[in-house]
PDB file of C-alpha atoms in Angstrom:
ATOM      1  CA  MET A  51     222.237-128.768 126.424  1.00 66.00           C
ATOM      2  CA  ARG A  52     223.783-125.316 126.004  1.00 68.00           C
ATOM      3  CA  ASN A  53     221.599-124.633 122.953  1.00 74.00           C
ATOM      4  CA  LYS A  54     218.483-125.483 124.973  1.00 75.00           C
ATOM      5  CA  ILE A  55     219.537-123.091 127.725  1.00 77.00           C
ATOM      6  CA  LYS A  56     220.189-120.342 125.164  1.00 75.00           C
ATOM      7  CA  ILE A  57     216.749-120.879 123.632  1.00 83.00           C
ATOM      8  CA  ARG A  58     215.137-120.676 127.072  1.00 84.00           C
ATOM      9  CA  TYR A  59     216.988-117.451 127.811  1.00 83.00           C
ATOM     10  CA  PHE A  60     215.867-116.050 124.448  1.00 86.00           C
ATOM     11  CA  PHE A  61     212.206-116.824 125.184  1.00 89.00           C
ATOM     12  CA  ALA A  62     212.535-115.410 128.733  1.00 91.00           C
ATOM     13  CA  ILE A  63     213.977-112.162 127.336  1.00 90.00           C
ATOM     14  CA  CYS A  64     211.161-111.955 124.763  1.00 92.00           C
ATOM     15  CA  ILE A  65     208.536-112.426 127.497  1.00 94.00           C
ATOM     16  CA  TRP A  66     210.074-109.685 129.646  1.00 92.00           C
ATOM     17  CA  LEU A  67     210.239-107.351 126.645  1.00 91.00           C
ATOM     18  CA  GLY A  68     206.557-108.077 126.015  1.00 93.00           C
ATOM     19  CA  ILE A  69     205.730-107.237 129.661  1.00 94.00           C
ATOM     20  CA  TRP A  70     207.755-104.030 129.348  1.00 92.00           C
ATOM     21  CA  GLN A  71     205.845-103.114 126.157  1.00 92.00           C
ATOM     22  CA  ILE A  72     202.477-103.732 127.843  1.00 93.00           C
ATOM     23  CA  PHE A  73     203.368-101.529 130.830  1.00 92.00           C
ATOM     24  CA  SER A  74     204.661 -98.826 128.474  1.00 90.00           C
ATOM     25  CA  MET A  75     201.381 -98.863 126.517  1.00 91.00           C
ATOM     26  CA  ARG A  76     199.310 -98.815 129.711  1.00 90.00           C
ATOM     27  CA  ILE A  77     201.219 -95.851 131.195  1.00 88.00           C
ATOM     28  CA  ASN A  78     201.337 -94.134 127.812  1.00 85.00           C
ATOM     29  CA  ARG A  79     203.874 -91.594 129.026  1.00 86.00           C
ATOM     30  CA  ARG A  80     207.182 -91.685 127.181  1.00 82.00           C
ATOM     31  CA  ILE A  81     208.837 -89.587 129.883  1.00 85.00           C
ATOM     32  CA  PHE A  82     208.071 -92.222 132.545  1.00 90.00           C
ATOM     33  CA  LEU A  83     208.457 -95.486 130.645  1.00 90.00           C
ATOM     34  CA  PRO A  84     209.449 -95.511 126.968  1.00 92.00           C
ATOM     35  CA  SER A  85     208.780 -98.616 124.915  1.00 92.00           C
ATOM     36  CA  PRO A  86     211.524-101.151 124.071  1.00 93.00           C
ATOM     37  CA  ILE A  87     211.442 -99.945 120.455  1.00 93.00           C
ATOM     38  CA  GLU A  88     212.022 -96.317 121.492  1.00 93.00           C
ATOM     39  CA  VAL A  89     214.919 -97.357 123.733  1.00 94.00           C
ATOM     40  CA  GLY A  90     216.359 -99.514 120.952  1.00 93.00           C
ATOM     41  CA  LYS A  91     216.234 -96.571 118.544  1.00 93.00           C
ATOM     42  CA  ALA A  92     217.918 -94.321 121.132  1.00 94.00           C
ATOM     43  CA  LEU A  93     220.630 -96.939 121.692  1.00 93.00           C
ATOM     44  CA  ILE A  94     221.327 -97.176 117.957  1.00 93.00           C
ATOM     45  CA  GLN A  95     221.375 -93.383 117.723  1.00 93.00           C
ATOM     46  CA  ILE A  96     223.911 -92.864 120.517  1.00 92.00           C
ATOM     47  CA  GLY A  97     225.947 -95.794 119.165  1.00 91.00           C
ATOM     48  CA  LYS A  98     226.484 -93.841 115.930  1.00 91.00           C
ATOM     49  CA  THR A  99     228.087 -90.876 117.706  1.00 88.00           C
ATOM     50  CA  GLY A 100     231.746 -90.421 118.505  1.00 87.00           C
ATOM     51  CA  GLU A 101     230.700 -89.117 121.913  1.00 89.00           C
ATOM     52  CA  PHE A 102     229.507 -92.609 122.886  1.00 91.00           C
ATOM     53  CA  TYR A 103     232.879 -94.234 122.152  1.00 92.00           C
ATOM     54  CA  ALA A 104     234.790 -91.379 123.796  1.00 92.00           C
ATOM     55  CA  ALA A 105     232.696 -91.630 126.970  1.00 92.00           C
ATOM     56  CA  ALA A 106     232.816 -95.449 127.042  1.00 93.00           C
ATOM     57  CA  GLY A 107     236.566 -95.518 126.392  1.00 93.00           C
ATOM     58  CA  ASN A 108     237.286 -92.907 129.055  1.00 93.00           C
ATOM     59  CA  SER A 109     235.172 -94.724 131.640  1.00 93.00           C
ATOM     60  CA  LEU A 110     236.782 -98.078 130.796  1.00 93.00           C
ATOM     61  CA  VAL A 111     240.325 -96.711 131.150  1.00 93.00           C
ATOM     62  CA  HIS A 112     239.567 -95.162 134.542  1.00 93.00           C
ATOM     63  CA  VAL A 113     237.699 -98.166 135.937  1.00 93.00           C
ATOM     64  CA  LEU A 114     240.264-100.718 134.739  1.00 93.00           C
ATOM     65  CA  SER A 115     243.066 -98.560 136.177  1.00 94.00           C
ATOM     66  CA  GLY A 116     241.357 -98.644 139.576  1.00 94.00           C
ATOM     67  CA  PHE A 117     240.758-102.391 139.256  1.00 94.00           C
ATOM     68  CA  LEU A 118     244.381-103.214 138.382  1.00 93.00           C
ATOM     69  CA  LEU A 119     245.618-100.979 141.186  1.00 95.00           C
ATOM     70  CA  ALA A 120     243.318-102.800 143.631  1.00 95.00           C
ATOM     71  CA  VAL A 121     244.619-106.184 142.428  1.00 93.00           C
ATOM     72  CA  THR A 122     248.230-105.089 142.975  1.00 94.00           C
ATOM     73  CA  VAL A 123     247.779-103.391 146.357  1.00 95.00           C
ATOM     74  CA  GLY A 124     245.295-105.996 147.626  1.00 94.00           C
ATOM     75  CA  SER A 125     247.697-108.852 146.820  1.00 92.00           C
ATOM     76  CA  LEU A 126     250.565-107.077 148.607  1.00 94.00           C
ATOM     77  CA  LEU A 127     248.406-106.414 151.673  1.00 94.00           C
ATOM     78  CA  ALA A 128     247.357-110.081 151.738  1.00 93.00           C
ATOM     79  CA  VAL A 129     250.993-111.209 151.680  1.00 91.00           C
ATOM     80  CA  LEU A 130     251.851-108.823 154.532  1.00 91.00           C
ATOM     81  CA  SER A 131     248.842-110.078 156.532  1.00 90.00           C
ATOM     82  CA  TYR A 132     249.944-113.663 155.997  1.00 88.00           C
ATOM     83  CA  GLN A 133     253.479-112.941 157.187  1.00 86.00           C
ATOM     84  CA  ASN A 134     252.582-111.333 160.507  1.00 84.00           C
ATOM     85  CA  GLN A 135     249.568-111.747 162.791  1.00 83.00           C
ATOM     86  CA  TRP A 136     249.813-108.209 164.192  1.00 88.00           C
ATOM     87  CA  LEU A 137     249.950-106.796 160.670  1.00 88.00           C
ATOM     88  CA  ARG A 138     246.915-108.937 159.782  1.00 88.00           C
ATOM     89  CA  ILE A 139     244.848-107.297 162.500  1.00 89.00           C
ATOM     90  CA  PHE A 140     246.239-103.848 161.634  1.00 91.00           C
ATOM     91  CA  ILE A 141     245.342-104.239 157.922  1.00 90.00           C
ATOM     92  CA  GLN A 142     241.949-105.812 158.597  1.00 90.00           C
ATOM     93  CA  VAL A 143     240.657-102.651 160.310  1.00 91.00           C
ATOM     94  CA  PRO A 144     240.720-100.367 157.200  1.00 90.00           C
ATOM     95  CA  VAL A 145     239.821-103.257 154.876  1.00 91.00           C
ATOM     96  CA  LYS A 146     236.674-104.074 156.876  1.00 90.00           C
ATOM     97  CA  LEU A 147     235.860-100.360 157.112  1.00 90.00           C
ATOM     98  CA  ILE A 148     236.138 -99.936 153.346  1.00 89.00           C
ATOM     99  CA  GLN A 149     234.062-103.064 152.784  1.00 87.00           C
ATOM    100  CA  ALA A 150     231.217-101.721 154.959  1.00 88.00           C
ATOM    101  CA  THR A 151     231.143 -98.176 153.538  1.00 86.00           C
ATOM    102  CA  PRO A 152     228.594 -97.417 150.759  1.00 86.00           C
ATOM    103  CA  VAL A 153     229.806 -96.251 147.334  1.00 84.00           C
ATOM    104  CA  ALA A 154     227.955 -92.938 147.676  1.00 84.00           C
ATOM    105  CA  SER A 155     229.724 -92.088 150.950  1.00 85.00           C
ATOM    106  CA  PHE A 156     233.174 -92.775 149.481  1.00 81.00           C
ATOM    107  CA  THR A 157     232.344 -90.744 146.387  1.00 85.00           C
ATOM    108  CA  ILE A 158     231.199 -87.671 148.311  1.00 86.00           C
ATOM    109  CA  LEU A 159     234.182 -87.849 150.681  1.00 85.00           C
ATOM    110  CA  ALA A 160     236.615 -88.360 147.799  1.00 84.00           C
ATOM    111  CA  LEU A 161     235.341 -85.208 146.054  1.00 84.00           C
ATOM    112  CA  VAL A 162     236.759 -83.209 148.987  1.00 83.00           C
ATOM    113  CA  TRP A 163     240.311 -84.347 148.132  1.00 84.00           C
ATOM    114  CA  ILE A 164     240.432 -85.096 144.392  1.00 84.00           C
ATOM    115  CA  SER A 165     238.870 -83.815 141.181  1.00 81.00           C
ATOM    116  CA  SER A 166     235.925 -85.613 139.580  1.00 81.00           C
ATOM    117  CA  LYS A 167     238.220 -86.569 136.678  1.00 83.00           C
ATOM    118  CA  HIS A 168     239.992 -89.225 138.768  1.00 86.00           C
ATOM    119  CA  LEU A 169     237.045 -90.087 140.994  1.00 89.00           C
ATOM    120  CA  SER A 170     236.086 -93.375 139.287  1.00 90.00           C
ATOM    121  CA  ILE A 171     239.688 -94.639 139.593  1.00 92.00           C
ATOM    122  CA  LEU A 172     239.674 -94.148 143.369  1.00 92.00           C
ATOM    123  CA  VAL A 173     236.173 -95.537 143.926  1.00 92.00           C
ATOM    124  CA  SER A 174     236.801 -98.603 141.729  1.00 93.00           C
ATOM    125  CA  PHE A 175     240.048 -99.199 143.600  1.00 94.00           C
ATOM    126  CA  LEU A 176     238.408 -98.953 147.027  1.00 92.00           C
ATOM    127  CA  MET A 177     235.444-101.169 146.140  1.00 91.00           C
ATOM    128  CA  VAL A 178     237.624-104.020 144.818  1.00 93.00           C
ATOM    129  CA  LEU A 179     240.485-103.775 147.338  1.00 94.00           C
ATOM    130  CA  PRO A 180     238.753-105.678 150.210  1.00 94.00           C
ATOM    131  CA  THR A 181     237.650-108.515 147.892  1.00 93.00           C
ATOM    132  CA  ILE A 182     241.179-109.068 146.561  1.00 94.00           C
ATOM    133  CA  THR A 183     242.854-108.730 149.977  1.00 94.00           C
ATOM    134  CA  ILE A 184     240.495-111.095 151.811  1.00 93.00           C
ATOM    135  CA  ASN A 185     240.491-113.773 149.093  1.00 93.00           C
ATOM    136  CA  VAL A 186     244.253-113.822 148.491  1.00 92.00           C
ATOM    137  CA  GLU A 187     244.900-113.955 152.229  1.00 91.00           C
ATOM    138  CA  ARG A 188     242.458-116.861 152.553  1.00 90.00           C
ATOM    139  CA  GLY A 189     244.279-118.709 149.779  1.00 89.00           C
ATOM    140  CA  LEU A 190     247.618-118.200 151.527  1.00 86.00           C
ATOM    141  CA  LEU A 191     246.208-119.425 154.844  1.00 85.00           C
ATOM    142  CA  GLU A 192     244.814-122.524 153.100  1.00 84.00           C
ATOM    143  CA  THR A 193     248.280-123.534 151.881  1.00 80.00           C
ATOM    144  CA  LYS A 194     249.047-127.047 153.138  1.00 77.00           C
ATOM    145  CA  GLN A 195     251.418-126.914 156.089  1.00 74.00           C
ATOM    146  CA  GLU A 196     252.859-130.340 155.225  1.00 75.00           C
ATOM    147  CA  LEU A 197     254.113-129.061 151.880  1.00 70.00           C
ATOM    148  CA  LEU A 198     255.693-126.004 153.497  1.00 67.00           C
ATOM    149  CA  GLU A 199     257.458-128.182 156.085  1.00 68.00           C
ATOM    150  CA  MET A 200     258.744-130.484 153.364  1.00 72.00           C
ATOM    151  CA  ALA A 201     259.988-127.471 151.370  1.00 67.00           C
ATOM    152  CA  GLN A 202     261.815-126.239 154.457  1.00 71.00           C
ATOM    153  CA  VAL A 203     263.419-129.638 155.110  1.00 70.00           C
ATOM    154  CA  TYR A 204     264.688-129.858 151.525  1.00 70.00           C
ATOM    155  CA  GLN A 205     265.650-126.156 151.510  1.00 74.00           C
ATOM    156  CA  MET A 206     263.549-125.374 148.470  1.00 76.00           C
ATOM    157  CA  PRO A 207     264.291-121.874 147.072  1.00 77.00           C
ATOM    158  CA  LEU A 208     261.658-119.193 147.674  1.00 71.00           C
ATOM    159  CA  MET A 209     260.711-118.814 143.997  1.00 76.00           C
ATOM    160  CA  ARG A 210     260.078-122.551 143.660  1.00 77.00           C
ATOM    161  CA  ARG A 211     257.948-122.488 146.832  1.00 78.00           C
ATOM    162  CA  ILE A 212     255.884-119.666 145.371  1.00 73.00           C
ATOM    163  CA  ARG A 213     255.477-121.436 142.040  1.00 76.00           C
ATOM    164  CA  TYR A 214     254.723-124.975 143.206  1.00 74.00           C
ATOM    165  CA  ILE A 215     253.132-124.491 146.645  1.00 76.00           C
ATOM    166  CA  TYR A 216     251.691-121.018 147.138  1.00 78.00           C
ATOM    167  CA  LEU A 217     250.381-120.280 143.628  1.00 81.00           C
ATOM    168  CA  PRO A 218     248.259-123.467 143.281  1.00 81.00           C
ATOM    169  CA  SER A 219     246.710-122.703 146.680  1.00 82.00           C
ATOM    170  CA  VAL A 220     246.080-118.991 146.081  1.00 86.00           C
ATOM    171  CA  MET A 221     245.015-118.998 142.420  1.00 86.00           C
ATOM    172  CA  PRO A 222     241.432-120.315 142.821  1.00 85.00           C
ATOM    173  CA  TYR A 223     240.726-117.592 145.408  1.00 88.00           C
ATOM    174  CA  PHE A 224     242.544-114.897 143.433  1.00 89.00           C
ATOM    175  CA  LEU A 225     240.826-115.666 140.145  1.00 85.00           C
ATOM    176  CA  SER A 226     237.419-115.848 141.824  1.00 86.00           C
ATOM    177  CA  ALA A 227     238.042-112.426 143.404  1.00 90.00           C
ATOM    178  CA  CYS A 228     239.059-110.974 140.024  1.00 88.00           C
ATOM    179  CA  SER A 229     235.952-112.385 138.350  1.00 85.00           C
ATOM    180  CA  ILE A 230     233.705-110.761 140.970  1.00 88.00           C
ATOM    181  CA  GLY A 231     235.773-107.595 141.292  1.00 90.00           C
ATOM    182  CA  VAL A 232     235.791-106.579 137.631  1.00 90.00           C
ATOM    183  CA  GLY A 233     231.994-106.250 137.538  1.00 87.00           C
ATOM    184  CA  MET A 234     231.963-104.558 140.939  1.00 89.00           C
ATOM    185  CA  SER A 235     234.579-102.021 139.851  1.00 92.00           C
ATOM    186  CA  TRP A 236     232.610-101.129 136.700  1.00 91.00           C
ATOM    187  CA  LYS A 237     229.307-100.571 138.508  1.00 90.00           C
ATOM    188  CA  SER A 238     230.859 -98.591 141.354  1.00 91.00           C
ATOM    189  CA  GLY A 239     232.974 -96.546 138.922  1.00 92.00           C
ATOM    190  CA  ILE A 240     229.922 -95.542 136.859  1.00 93.00           C
ATOM    191  CA  ALA A 241     228.021 -94.676 140.059  1.00 91.00           C
ATOM    192  CA  ALA A 242     230.928 -92.429 141.090  1.00 91.00           C
ATOM    193  CA  GLU A 243     230.877 -90.714 137.699  1.00 91.00           C
ATOM    194  CA  VAL A 244     227.158 -89.991 138.055  1.00 91.00           C
ATOM    195  CA  ILE A 245     227.588 -88.486 141.536  1.00 89.00           C
ATOM    196  CA  GLY A 246     230.759 -86.577 140.642  1.00 87.00           C
ATOM    197  CA  ILE A 247     229.439 -85.543 137.175  1.00 85.00           C
ATOM    198  CA  SER A 248     232.775 -86.495 135.608  1.00 85.00           C
ATOM    199  CA  LYS A 249     233.219 -84.977 132.156  1.00 85.00           C
ATOM    200  CA  HIS A 250     233.511 -87.199 129.067  1.00 86.00           C
ATOM    201  CA  SER A 251     232.182 -90.292 130.847  1.00 91.00           C
ATOM    202  CA  ILE A 252     229.197 -92.628 130.758  1.00 92.00           C
ATOM    203  CA  GLY A 253     228.186 -91.416 134.215  1.00 91.00           C
ATOM    204  CA  ASN A 254     227.958 -87.855 132.955  1.00 91.00           C
ATOM    205  CA  GLN A 255     225.846 -88.971 129.988  1.00 93.00           C
ATOM    206  CA  LEU A 256     223.458 -90.739 132.367  1.00 93.00           C
ATOM    207  CA  TYR A 257     223.206 -87.607 134.516  1.00 91.00           C
ATOM    208  CA  GLN A 258     222.558 -85.345 131.518  1.00 92.00           C
ATOM    209  CA  ALA A 259     219.865 -87.679 130.182  1.00 91.00           C
ATOM    210  CA  LYS A 260     218.135 -87.655 133.571  1.00 89.00           C
ATOM    211  CA  LEU A 261     218.543 -83.872 133.988  1.00 87.00           C
ATOM    212  CA  TYR A 262     216.857 -83.094 130.653  1.00 86.00           C
ATOM    213  CA  LEU A 263     214.227 -85.853 131.054  1.00 85.00           C
ATOM    214  CA  MET A 264     215.543 -87.764 128.017  1.00 90.00           C
ATOM    215  CA  THR A 265     214.168 -91.071 129.299  1.00 92.00           C
ATOM    216  CA  PRO A 266     214.798 -93.223 126.175  1.00 92.00           C
ATOM    217  CA  GLU A 267     218.422 -92.052 126.164  1.00 93.00           C
ATOM    218  CA  LEU A 268     218.661 -92.704 129.908  1.00 94.00           C
ATOM    219  CA  PHE A 269     217.490 -96.292 129.341  1.00 94.00           C
ATOM    220  CA  ALA A 270     219.816 -96.619 126.339  1.00 94.00           C
ATOM    221  CA  TRP A 271     222.897 -95.537 128.320  1.00 94.00           C
ATOM    222  CA  THR A 272     221.860 -97.875 131.131  1.00 93.00           C
ATOM    223  CA  PHE A 273     221.701-100.806 128.717  1.00 93.00           C
ATOM    224  CA  ALA A 274     225.102 -99.761 127.345  1.00 92.00           C
ATOM    225  CA  VAL A 275     226.500 -99.954 130.897  1.00 92.00           C
ATOM    226  CA  ILE A 276     224.955-103.416 131.347  1.00 91.00           C
ATOM    227  CA  GLY A 277     226.306-104.608 127.993  1.00 91.00           C
ATOM    228  CA  ILE A 278     229.854-103.409 128.712  1.00 90.00           C
ATOM    229  CA  SER A 279     229.676-104.972 132.199  1.00 88.00           C
ATOM    230  CA  ILE A 280     228.723-108.348 130.705  1.00 87.00           C
ATOM    231  CA  LEU A 281     231.549-108.115 128.149  1.00 88.00           C
ATOM    232  CA  MET A 282     234.068-107.238 130.875  1.00 87.00           C
ATOM    233  CA  GLU A 283     232.984-110.142 133.072  1.00 84.00           C
ATOM    234  CA  GLN A 284     233.039-112.577 130.144  1.00 84.00           C
ATOM    235  CA  GLY A 285     236.460-111.293 129.110  1.00 85.00           C
ATOM    236  CA  MET A 286     237.745-111.773 132.654  1.00 81.00           C
ATOM    237  CA  VAL A 287     236.347-115.327 132.766  1.00 77.00           C
ATOM    238  CA  ARG A 288     238.095-116.072 129.477  1.00 82.00           C
ATOM    239  CA  LEU A 289     241.405-114.661 130.739  1.00 81.00           C
ATOM    240  CA  ILE A 290     241.035-116.703 133.916  1.00 75.00           C
ATOM    241  CA  GLU A 291     240.547-119.898 131.904  1.00 74.00           C
ATOM    242  CA  ILE A 292     243.670-119.165 129.810  1.00 80.00           C
ATOM    243  CA  TRP A 293     245.669-118.309 132.936  1.00 73.00           C
ATOM    244  CA  LYS A 294     244.561-121.497 134.697  1.00 68.00           C
ATOM    245  CA  LYS A 295     245.603-123.655 131.751  1.00 72.00           C
ATOM    246  CA  ARG A 296     249.011-122.012 131.546  1.00 71.00           C
ATOM    247  CA  LEU A 297     249.514-122.289 135.287  1.00 65.00           C
ATOM    248  CA  GLU A 298     248.539-125.949 135.320  1.00 61.00           C
ATOM    249  CA  GLY A 299     250.884-126.590 132.394  1.00 62.00           C
ATOM    250  CA  LYS A 300     253.808-124.901 134.162  1.00 56.00           C
ATOM    251  CA  THR A 301     253.091-126.691 137.423  1.00 52.00           C
ATOM    252  CA  ASP A 302     253.006-130.103 135.715  1.00 52.00           C
ATOM    253  CA  ARG A 303     256.484-129.619 134.267  1.00 53.00           C
TER     254      ARG A 303
END
């Protein structure tokens, strides 16, 4: 079944590439719409340079730093919200505000306070924070009250409550938030780099390609962003599967 799906995806991609090629030939303006072959050549060309790996590595480090920070802070905020109803309302105000604010607005405001070098860390952090906070809090609230009452009756230690009651309830929500958040952090981080013109980053390369009307290179860098995003999301899914298996194994003991 999986092989059939892969074959269908392959044919769908080929059809879309054919449509792209037809439009490129009809427009006949490389500056507006280069052909797939021209973009492929540009992608291979930039892939041979050390600048590509330096920019990609720098962007990855910054974005993942913001993502991990959001996971840590968001989880702590969710625990605080779960503990106290007043705190829940107090925390929800900035979380909802962050969730509703566009990436561009945060980026421009952030440039007032910090340098463009650290901009993608802050923007990635802010974009993922609401997702982690809301999902972890929901998982905590979904914890079965009967189990908590039983744990209280038998005076179960806090660490055992966390391991056997809270974690199984929270993990599906937490892992789902991480799976969504990692792609969100990457896209928002690159957008911040483009707006802030951060040096030695993929965002800066995209801006330079657009500035000098290097359209094949602009498409090539865009496809590089898409490719890295897919790899990050697949890597996160794989880590989630490993984590789930280990958690289930520990819980069964």
